[in-house]
Amino acid sequence: MARYNYPKVVVTGVGAVTSVGNNVADTWEAMLQGKSGAAPITSFDASEFDTKFACEVKNFDPLLFINRKEVQRMDKFTQLAIASASMAIEDAGIDFEKLNKDRIGVIIGSGIGGMWTYHYQQELLYQRGGKADRISPFFIPMLISDIAAGHIAIRWGLKGPNYATVSACATSSHSIADALMLLQRGDADMMVVGGSESVICPMGVGGFNAMKALSTRNDSPETASRPFDKDRDGFVMGEGSGVLILETLEHAMDRGAKIYAEIAGMGLTDDAFHITQPAPGGEGAVRSMKLCIEDANLLPTDIDYINAHGTSTPFNDKNETEAIKTVFGDYAYKISINSTKSVVGHLLGAAGAVEAITTVLAIKNSIVPPTINYTTPDPECDLDYTPNKPRERKIKAAISNTFGFGGHNASLCFKAFEE
């Protein structure tokens, strides 16, 4: 049932670090230009791995945001989250000293958490003869998935609701959905929300290789992520973070904030089918999109654009296409669709936040970024995926889809803001 009486919630700030830009402006420009972030892995020797490339963050300097002592006590996923939060807060023009920080919360998710920290500490343990007293006292605080949210709260003194969501690749969409509910309930006035991930490490790449989930197009990394293309052979791992500032419309107007878009609805479901494969026909995705549209008090024909989960895997792209057709019928062919992952790779727990930012910018700028590397049409994927070039289009309402291992589905609806 549509939540007619809840206050409107709006997006007033965005921040991101991705493989194609260490801020939102550079990331957005790379998306419009169709510039891939994929390249040979530099963070470790991947020569013996089936996949030797990924979408790594490049030239990121945490010291621009965090002092040296703190950097040494943070996993990279936390560093990325703080950087994105800093940029989002600045973008939103927030002066926390003028606001009630008891009513400002933080939800920053991570699908896996500090895998690099685990890697380094385990290596150290074995190198020193297995002596447990050699493990750093900061090992656990650096590893746990909720620590990014904790650090952000401590840094800015934010004492409202604070936690992390964990739902694999749907993680940061769930963080946005949770924040929406908290704001609608009146439990907070403003939320700092998003996700961060940095697991392009030996066990991360090796684990996904063992599942046969990753592309092995090692001779051409920049063309490996090819969502909805007939020749797709798996996803490309990405790393990075995305953070949005959400607040009630009343709160935003009171402080004179600029507004990117309204977050109007959400749909959260589970396939209850398989630990990794989507349900046949995208049945869970069908329900999440339907609930999302209903929650936004819209009709299917009100949706102009879908930022697809679009992983570049055989199962997902086919099933997501079927799900869109089921929800929208013939109108599905009139919707502009794209996959952000074709450019920045799959950011796992951070994917939903970066893709939500992309959706908001598409609405704000009336332009749909392209799905790059779309060269060979797949008869089973026959919708308009905005192939290879951006397209100008007035967007009144859009959906951002994310689906995760375990069958988790999250769909978010954003609308152009109208006063």
mmCIF file with all atom_site columns, C-alpha atoms in Angstrom, residues 176-335:
data_model
loop_
_atom_site.group_PDB
_atom_site.id
_atom_site.type_symbol
_atom_site.label_atom_id
_atom_site.label_alt_id
_atom_site.label_comp_id
_atom_site.label_asym_id
_atom_site.label_entity_id
_atom_site.label_seq_id
_atom_site.pdbx_PDB_ins_code
_atom_site.Cartn_x
_atom_site.Cartn_y
_atom_site.Cartn_z
_atom_site.occupancy
_atom_site.B_iso_or_equiv
_atom_site.pdbx_formal_charge
_atom_site.auth_seq_id
_atom_site.auth_comp_id
_atom_site.auth_asym_id
_atom_site.auth_atom_id
_atom_site.pdbx_PDB_model_num
ATOM 1   C CA . ILE A 1 176 ? 19.143 3.806   1.430   1.00 0.00 ? 176 ILE A CA 1
ATOM 2   C CA . ALA A 1 177 ? 15.826 1.998   1.955   1.00 0.00 ? 177 ALA A CA 1
ATOM 3   C CA . ASP A 1 178 ? 16.385 1.818   5.710   1.00 0.00 ? 178 ASP A CA 1
ATOM 4   C CA . ALA A 1 179 ? 17.228 5.512   5.817   1.00 0.00 ? 179 ALA A CA 1
ATOM 5   C CA . LEU A 1 180 ? 14.056 6.313   3.906   1.00 0.00 ? 180 LEU A CA 1
ATOM 6   C CA . MET A 1 181 ? 11.983 4.406   6.458   1.00 0.00 ? 181 MET A CA 1
ATOM 7   C CA . LEU A 1 182 ? 13.693 6.105   9.405   1.00 0.00 ? 182 LEU A CA 1
ATOM 8   C CA . LEU A 1 183 ? 13.080 9.542   7.918   1.00 0.00 ? 183 LEU A CA 1
ATOM 9   C CA . GLN A 1 184 ? 9.480  8.727   7.054   1.00 0.00 ? 184 GLN A CA 1
ATOM 10  C CA . ARG A 1 185 ? 8.849  7.461   10.597  1.00 0.00 ? 185 ARG A CA 1
ATOM 11  C CA . GLY A 1 186 ? 10.243 10.660  12.091  1.00 0.00 ? 186 GLY A CA 1
ATOM 12  C CA . ASP A 1 187 ? 13.193 8.923   13.778  1.00 0.00 ? 187 ASP A CA 1
ATOM 13  C CA . ALA A 1 188 ? 15.697 11.275  12.107  1.00 0.00 ? 188 ALA A CA 1
ATOM 14  C CA . ASP A 1 189 ? 15.811 14.515  10.119  1.00 0.00 ? 189 ASP A CA 1
ATOM 15  C CA . MET A 1 190 ? 18.845 13.650  8.013   1.00 0.00 ? 190 MET A CA 1
ATOM 16  C CA . MET A 1 191 ? 20.743 10.472  7.129   1.00 0.00 ? 191 MET A CA 1
ATOM 17  C CA . VAL A 1 192 ? 24.234 9.917   5.704   1.00 0.00 ? 192 VAL A CA 1
ATOM 18  C CA . VAL A 1 193 ? 23.825 6.703   3.717   1.00 0.00 ? 193 VAL A CA 1
ATOM 19  C CA . GLY A 1 194 ? 25.599 4.494   1.207   1.00 0.00 ? 194 GLY A CA 1
ATOM 20  C CA . GLY A 1 195 ? 28.131 1.732   0.895   1.00 0.00 ? 195 GLY A CA 1
ATOM 21  C CA . SER A 1 196 ? 31.808 0.976   0.443   1.00 0.00 ? 196 SER A CA 1
ATOM 22  C CA . GLU A 1 197 ? 33.783 -2.011  -0.769  1.00 0.00 ? 197 GLU A CA 1
ATOM 23  C CA . SER A 1 198 ? 37.421 -2.874  -1.402  1.00 0.00 ? 198 SER A CA 1
ATOM 24  C CA . VAL A 1 199 ? 37.992 -6.598  -1.880  1.00 0.00 ? 199 VAL A CA 1
ATOM 25  C CA . ILE A 1 200 ? 40.090 -6.778  -5.041  1.00 0.00 ? 200 ILE A CA 1
ATOM 26  C CA . CYS A 1 201 ? 42.532 -9.005  -3.198  1.00 0.00 ? 201 CYS A CA 1
ATOM 27  C CA . PRO A 1 202 ? 43.759 -12.597 -3.673  1.00 0.00 ? 202 PRO A CA 1
ATOM 28  C CA . MET A 1 203 ? 40.885 -14.241 -1.792  1.00 0.00 ? 203 MET A CA 1
ATOM 29  C CA . GLY A 1 204 ? 38.297 -11.909 -3.284  1.00 0.00 ? 204 GLY A CA 1
ATOM 30  C CA . VAL A 1 205 ? 39.288 -12.478 -6.898  1.00 0.00 ? 205 VAL A CA 1
ATOM 31  C CA . GLY A 1 206 ? 40.114 -16.137 -6.257  1.00 0.00 ? 206 GLY A CA 1
ATOM 32  C CA . GLY A 1 207 ? 36.786 -16.749 -4.575  1.00 0.00 ? 207 GLY A CA 1
ATOM 33  C CA . PHE A 1 208 ? 34.726 -15.282 -7.386  1.00 0.00 ? 208 PHE A CA 1
ATOM 34  C CA . ASN A 1 209 ? 36.900 -17.110 -9.934  1.00 0.00 ? 209 ASN A CA 1
ATOM 35  C CA . ALA A 1 210 ? 36.141 -20.370 -8.140  1.00 0.00 ? 210 ALA A CA 1
ATOM 36  C CA . MET A 1 211 ? 32.441 -19.628 -8.616  1.00 0.00 ? 211 MET A CA 1
ATOM 37  C CA . LYS A 1 212 ? 33.031 -18.949 -12.343 1.00 0.00 ? 212 LYS A CA 1
ATOM 38  C CA . ALA A 1 213 ? 31.353 -15.566 -11.797 1.00 0.00 ? 213 ALA A CA 1
ATOM 39  C CA . LEU A 1 214 ? 34.042 -13.278 -13.251 1.00 0.00 ? 214 LEU A CA 1
ATOM 40  C CA . SER A 1 215 ? 34.845 -12.402 -16.828 1.00 0.00 ? 215 SER A CA 1
ATOM 41  C CA . THR A 1 216 ? 38.130 -13.866 -18.021 1.00 0.00 ? 216 THR A CA 1
ATOM 42  C CA . ARG A 1 217 ? 38.540 -11.522 -20.981 1.00 0.00 ? 217 ARG A CA 1
ATOM 43  C CA . ASN A 1 218 ? 42.147 -10.838 -19.955 1.00 0.00 ? 218 ASN A CA 1
ATOM 44  C CA . ASP A 1 219 ? 43.203 -9.728  -23.430 1.00 0.00 ? 219 ASP A CA 1
ATOM 45  C CA . SER A 1 220 ? 40.738 -6.813  -23.360 1.00 0.00 ? 220 SER A CA 1
ATOM 46  C CA . PRO A 1 221 ? 39.774 -5.731  -19.814 1.00 0.00 ? 221 PRO A CA 1
ATOM 47  C CA . GLU A 1 222 ? 38.102 -2.514  -20.937 1.00 0.00 ? 222 GLU A CA 1
ATOM 48  C CA . THR A 1 223 ? 35.551 -4.468  -23.001 1.00 0.00 ? 223 THR A CA 1
ATOM 49  C CA . ALA A 1 224 ? 34.980 -7.257  -20.470 1.00 0.00 ? 224 ALA A CA 1
ATOM 50  C CA . SER A 1 225 ? 31.970 -5.775  -18.676 1.00 0.00 ? 225 SER A CA 1
ATOM 51  C CA . ARG A 1 226 ? 29.274 -6.033  -21.343 1.00 0.00 ? 226 ARG A CA 1
ATOM 52  C CA . PRO A 1 227 ? 25.843 -6.211  -19.714 1.00 0.00 ? 227 PRO A CA 1
ATOM 53  C CA . PHE A 1 228 ? 23.028 -7.611  -21.858 1.00 0.00 ? 228 PHE A CA 1
ATOM 54  C CA . ASP A 1 229 ? 25.458 -8.364  -24.711 1.00 0.00 ? 229 ASP A CA 1
ATOM 55  C CA . LYS A 1 230 ? 25.268 -11.866 -26.164 1.00 0.00 ? 230 LYS A CA 1
ATOM 56  C CA . ASP A 1 231 ? 28.995 -12.442 -25.564 1.00 0.00 ? 231 ASP A CA 1
ATOM 57  C CA . ARG A 1 232 ? 29.010 -11.519 -21.850 1.00 0.00 ? 232 ARG A CA 1
ATOM 58  C CA . ASP A 1 233 ? 31.021 -13.986 -19.796 1.00 0.00 ? 233 ASP A CA 1
ATOM 59  C CA . GLY A 1 234 ? 30.838 -12.719 -16.215 1.00 0.00 ? 234 GLY A CA 1
ATOM 60  C CA . PHE A 1 235 ? 31.109 -9.587  -14.142 1.00 0.00 ? 235 PHE A CA 1
ATOM 61  C CA . VAL A 1 236 ? 34.162 -7.390  -13.543 1.00 0.00 ? 236 VAL A CA 1
ATOM 62  C CA . MET A 1 237 ? 35.064 -6.728  -9.912  1.00 0.00 ? 237 MET A CA 1
ATOM 63  C CA . GLY A 1 238 ? 35.067 -3.098  -8.883  1.00 0.00 ? 238 GLY A CA 1
ATOM 64  C CA . GLU A 1 239 ? 35.878 -1.173  -5.745  1.00 0.00 ? 239 GLU A CA 1
ATOM 65  C CA . GLY A 1 240 ? 34.831 2.196   -4.420  1.00 0.00 ? 240 GLY A CA 1
ATOM 66  C CA . SER A 1 241 ? 32.169 3.917   -2.400  1.00 0.00 ? 241 SER A CA 1
ATOM 67  C CA . GLY A 1 242 ? 29.095 6.068   -2.719  1.00 0.00 ? 242 GLY A CA 1
ATOM 68  C CA . VAL A 1 243 ? 27.342 8.224   -0.119  1.00 0.00 ? 243 VAL A CA 1
ATOM 69  C CA . LEU A 1 244 ? 24.128 10.218  -0.335  1.00 0.00 ? 244 LEU A CA 1
ATOM 70  C CA . ILE A 1 245 ? 22.640 12.771  2.035   1.00 0.00 ? 245 ILE A CA 1
ATOM 71  C CA . LEU A 1 246 ? 18.929 12.104  2.551   1.00 0.00 ? 246 LEU A CA 1
ATOM 72  C CA . GLU A 1 247 ? 16.687 14.374  4.561   1.00 0.00 ? 247 GLU A CA 1
ATOM 73  C CA . THR A 1 248 ? 13.050 15.211  4.962   1.00 0.00 ? 248 THR A CA 1
ATOM 74  C CA . LEU A 1 249 ? 11.868 17.866  2.570   1.00 0.00 ? 249 LEU A CA 1
ATOM 75  C CA . GLU A 1 250 ? 10.913 20.126  5.460   1.00 0.00 ? 250 GLU A CA 1
ATOM 76  C CA . HIS A 1 251 ? 14.403 19.887  6.950   1.00 0.00 ? 251 HIS A CA 1
ATOM 77  C CA . ALA A 1 252 ? 16.040 20.513  3.577   1.00 0.00 ? 252 ALA A CA 1
ATOM 78  C CA . MET A 1 253 ? 13.863 23.543  2.863   1.00 0.00 ? 253 MET A CA 1
ATOM 79  C CA . ASP A 1 254 ? 14.436 24.987  6.335   1.00 0.00 ? 254 ASP A CA 1
ATOM 80  C CA . ARG A 1 255 ? 18.185 25.069  5.769   1.00 0.00 ? 255 ARG A CA 1
ATOM 81  C CA . GLY A 1 256 ? 17.943 26.209  2.147   1.00 0.00 ? 256 GLY A CA 1
ATOM 82  C CA . ALA A 1 257 ? 19.492 23.066  0.666   1.00 0.00 ? 257 ALA A CA 1
ATOM 83  C CA . LYS A 1 258 ? 19.709 22.345  -3.029  1.00 0.00 ? 258 LYS A CA 1
ATOM 84  C CA . ILE A 1 259 ? 17.729 19.258  -4.004  1.00 0.00 ? 259 ILE A CA 1
ATOM 85  C CA . TYR A 1 260 ? 18.790 16.675  -6.553  1.00 0.00 ? 260 TYR A CA 1
ATOM 86  C CA . ALA A 1 261 ? 15.684 14.494  -6.527  1.00 0.00 ? 261 ALA A CA 1
ATOM 87  C CA . GLU A 1 262 ? 13.037 12.916  -4.347  1.00 0.00 ? 262 GLU A CA 1
ATOM 88  C CA . ILE A 1 263 ? 13.375 9.328   -3.187  1.00 0.00 ? 263 ILE A CA 1
ATOM 89  C CA . ALA A 1 264 ? 9.783  8.264   -3.540  1.00 0.00 ? 264 ALA A CA 1
ATOM 90  C CA . GLY A 1 265 ? 9.581  4.531   -2.935  1.00 0.00 ? 265 GLY A CA 1
ATOM 91  C CA . MET A 1 266 ? 11.257 1.188   -2.376  1.00 0.00 ? 266 MET A CA 1
ATOM 92  C CA . GLY A 1 267 ? 10.571 -2.486  -2.850  1.00 0.00 ? 267 GLY A CA 1
ATOM 93  C CA . LEU A 1 268 ? 12.425 -5.156  -0.874  1.00 0.00 ? 268 LEU A CA 1
ATOM 94  C CA . THR A 1 269 ? 11.982 -8.896  -1.513  1.00 0.00 ? 269 THR A CA 1
ATOM 95  C CA . ASP A 1 270 ? 13.835 -12.201 -1.567  1.00 0.00 ? 270 ASP A CA 1
ATOM 96  C CA . ASP A 1 271 ? 13.823 -14.985 -4.152  1.00 0.00 ? 271 ASP A CA 1
ATOM 97  C CA . ALA A 1 272 ? 13.942 -17.778 -1.545  1.00 0.00 ? 272 ALA A CA 1
ATOM 98  C CA . PHE A 1 273 ? 15.326 -19.885 -4.383  1.00 0.00 ? 273 PHE A CA 1
ATOM 99  C CA . HIS A 1 274 ? 19.127 -20.305 -4.562  1.00 0.00 ? 274 HIS A CA 1
ATOM 100 C CA . ILE A 1 275 ? 22.234 -18.943 -2.846  1.00 0.00 ? 275 ILE A CA 1
ATOM 101 C CA . THR A 1 276 ? 23.636 -17.372 -6.025  1.00 0.00 ? 276 THR A CA 1
ATOM 102 C CA . GLN A 1 277 ? 21.309 -17.824 -9.015  1.00 0.00 ? 277 GLN A CA 1
ATOM 103 C CA . PRO A 1 278 ? 18.295 -15.535 -9.512  1.00 0.00 ? 278 PRO A CA 1
ATOM 104 C CA . ALA A 1 279 ? 14.831 -17.058 -9.506  1.00 0.00 ? 279 ALA A CA 1
ATOM 105 C CA . PRO A 1 280 ? 13.540 -18.079 -12.941 1.00 0.00 ? 280 PRO A CA 1
ATOM 106 C CA . GLY A 1 281 ? 12.031 -15.163 -14.815 1.00 0.00 ? 281 GLY A CA 1
ATOM 107 C CA . GLY A 1 282 ? 13.365 -12.772 -12.195 1.00 0.00 ? 282 GLY A CA 1
ATOM 108 C CA . GLU A 1 283 ? 10.337 -13.504 -10.019 1.00 0.00 ? 283 GLU A CA 1
ATOM 109 C CA . GLY A 1 284 ? 11.803 -11.777 -6.955  1.00 0.00 ? 284 GLY A CA 1
ATOM 110 C CA . ALA A 1 285 ? 12.835 -8.767  -9.017  1.00 0.00 ? 285 ALA A CA 1
ATOM 111 C CA . VAL A 1 286 ? 9.313  -8.562  -10.410 1.00 0.00 ? 286 VAL A CA 1
ATOM 112 C CA . ARG A 1 287 ? 7.907  -8.241  -6.914  1.00 0.00 ? 287 ARG A CA 1
ATOM 113 C CA . SER A 1 288 ? 10.528 -5.707  -5.765  1.00 0.00 ? 288 SER A CA 1
ATOM 114 C CA . MET A 1 289 ? 9.863  -3.429  -8.754  1.00 0.00 ? 289 MET A CA 1
ATOM 115 C CA . LYS A 1 290 ? 6.088  -3.705  -8.369  1.00 0.00 ? 290 LYS A CA 1
ATOM 116 C CA . LEU A 1 291 ? 6.292  -2.881  -4.670  1.00 0.00 ? 291 LEU A CA 1
ATOM 117 C CA . CYS A 1 292 ? 8.636  0.012   -5.403  1.00 0.00 ? 292 CYS A CA 1
ATOM 118 C CA . ILE A 1 293 ? 6.293  1.562   -7.961  1.00 0.00 ? 293 ILE A CA 1
ATOM 119 C CA . GLU A 1 294 ? 3.294  1.099   -5.680  1.00 0.00 ? 294 GLU A CA 1
ATOM 120 C CA . ASP A 1 295 ? 5.172  2.562   -2.724  1.00 0.00 ? 295 ASP A CA 1
ATOM 121 C CA . ALA A 1 296 ? 5.948  5.651   -4.808  1.00 0.00 ? 296 ALA A CA 1
ATOM 122 C CA . ASN A 1 297 ? 2.229  5.969   -5.643  1.00 0.00 ? 297 ASN A CA 1
ATOM 123 C CA . LEU A 1 298 ? 3.033  5.684   -9.359  1.00 0.00 ? 298 LEU A CA 1
ATOM 124 C CA . LEU A 1 299 ? 1.975  3.558   -12.307 1.00 0.00 ? 299 LEU A CA 1
ATOM 125 C CA . PRO A 1 300 ? 4.396  1.428   -14.357 1.00 0.00 ? 300 PRO A CA 1
ATOM 126 C CA . THR A 1 301 ? 3.944  3.848   -17.260 1.00 0.00 ? 301 THR A CA 1
ATOM 127 C CA . ASP A 1 302 ? 5.299  6.676   -15.084 1.00 0.00 ? 302 ASP A CA 1
ATOM 128 C CA . ILE A 1 303 ? 8.786  5.149   -15.102 1.00 0.00 ? 303 ILE A CA 1
ATOM 129 C CA . ASP A 1 304 ? 11.084 6.615   -17.764 1.00 0.00 ? 304 ASP A CA 1
ATOM 130 C CA . TYR A 1 305 ? 14.418 5.047   -16.834 1.00 0.00 ? 305 TYR A CA 1
ATOM 131 C CA . ILE A 1 306 ? 15.797 1.982   -15.077 1.00 0.00 ? 306 ILE A CA 1
ATOM 132 C CA . ASN A 1 307 ? 19.339 1.774   -13.749 1.00 0.00 ? 307 ASN A CA 1
ATOM 133 C CA . ALA A 1 308 ? 19.598 -1.992  -14.060 1.00 0.00 ? 308 ALA A CA 1
ATOM 134 C CA . HIS A 1 309 ? 21.506 -4.364  -11.836 1.00 0.00 ? 309 HIS A CA 1
ATOM 135 C CA . GLY A 1 310 ? 23.044 -5.399  -15.168 1.00 0.00 ? 310 GLY A CA 1
ATOM 136 C CA . THR A 1 311 ? 25.988 -7.470  -13.982 1.00 0.00 ? 311 THR A CA 1
ATOM 137 C CA . SER A 1 312 ? 27.168 -8.864  -17.340 1.00 0.00 ? 312 SER A CA 1
ATOM 138 C CA . THR A 1 313 ? 26.490 -12.427 -16.208 1.00 0.00 ? 313 THR A CA 1
ATOM 139 C CA . PRO A 1 314 ? 24.405 -14.807 -18.332 1.00 0.00 ? 314 PRO A CA 1
ATOM 140 C CA . PHE A 1 315 ? 21.767 -15.512 -15.681 1.00 0.00 ? 315 PHE A CA 1
ATOM 141 C CA . ASN A 1 316 ? 21.252 -12.034 -14.227 1.00 0.00 ? 316 ASN A CA 1
ATOM 142 C CA . ASP A 1 317 ? 20.877 -10.072 -17.444 1.00 0.00 ? 317 ASP A CA 1
ATOM 143 C CA . LYS A 1 318 ? 18.414 -12.534 -18.951 1.00 0.00 ? 318 LYS A CA 1
ATOM 144 C CA . ASN A 1 319 ? 16.342 -12.738 -15.766 1.00 0.00 ? 319 ASN A CA 1
ATOM 145 C CA . GLU A 1 320 ? 16.339 -8.993  -15.152 1.00 0.00 ? 320 GLU A CA 1
ATOM 146 C CA . THR A 1 321 ? 15.171 -8.430  -18.728 1.00 0.00 ? 321 THR A CA 1
ATOM 147 C CA . GLU A 1 322 ? 12.339 -10.934 -18.227 1.00 0.00 ? 322 GLU A CA 1
ATOM 148 C CA . ALA A 1 323 ? 11.405 -9.269  -14.950 1.00 0.00 ? 323 ALA A CA 1
ATOM 149 C CA . ILE A 1 324 ? 11.190 -5.837  -16.560 1.00 0.00 ? 324 ILE A CA 1
ATOM 150 C CA . LYS A 1 325 ? 8.959  -7.224  -19.308 1.00 0.00 ? 325 LYS A CA 1
ATOM 151 C CA . THR A 1 326 ? 6.703  -8.866  -16.738 1.00 0.00 ? 326 THR A CA 1
ATOM 152 C CA . VAL A 1 327 ? 6.295  -5.665  -14.744 1.00 0.00 ? 327 VAL A CA 1
ATOM 153 C CA . PHE A 1 328 ? 5.934  -3.229  -17.634 1.00 0.00 ? 328 PHE A CA 1
ATOM 154 C CA . GLY A 1 329 ? 4.517  -5.319  -20.504 1.00 0.00 ? 329 GLY A CA 1
ATOM 155 C CA . ASP A 1 330 ? 4.821  -3.640  -23.909 1.00 0.00 ? 330 ASP A CA 1
ATOM 156 C CA . TYR A 1 331 ? 5.777  -0.384  -22.203 1.00 0.00 ? 331 TYR A CA 1
ATOM 157 C CA . ALA A 1 332 ? 9.113  -2.015  -21.258 1.00 0.00 ? 332 ALA A CA 1
ATOM 158 C CA . TYR A 1 333 ? 10.362 -1.248  -24.766 1.00 0.00 ? 333 TYR A CA 1
ATOM 159 C CA . LYS A 1 334 ? 9.828  2.484   -24.184 1.00 0.00 ? 334 LYS A CA 1
ATOM 160 C CA . ILE A 1 335 ? 11.924 2.635   -21.022 1.00 0.00 ? 335 ILE A CA 1
#
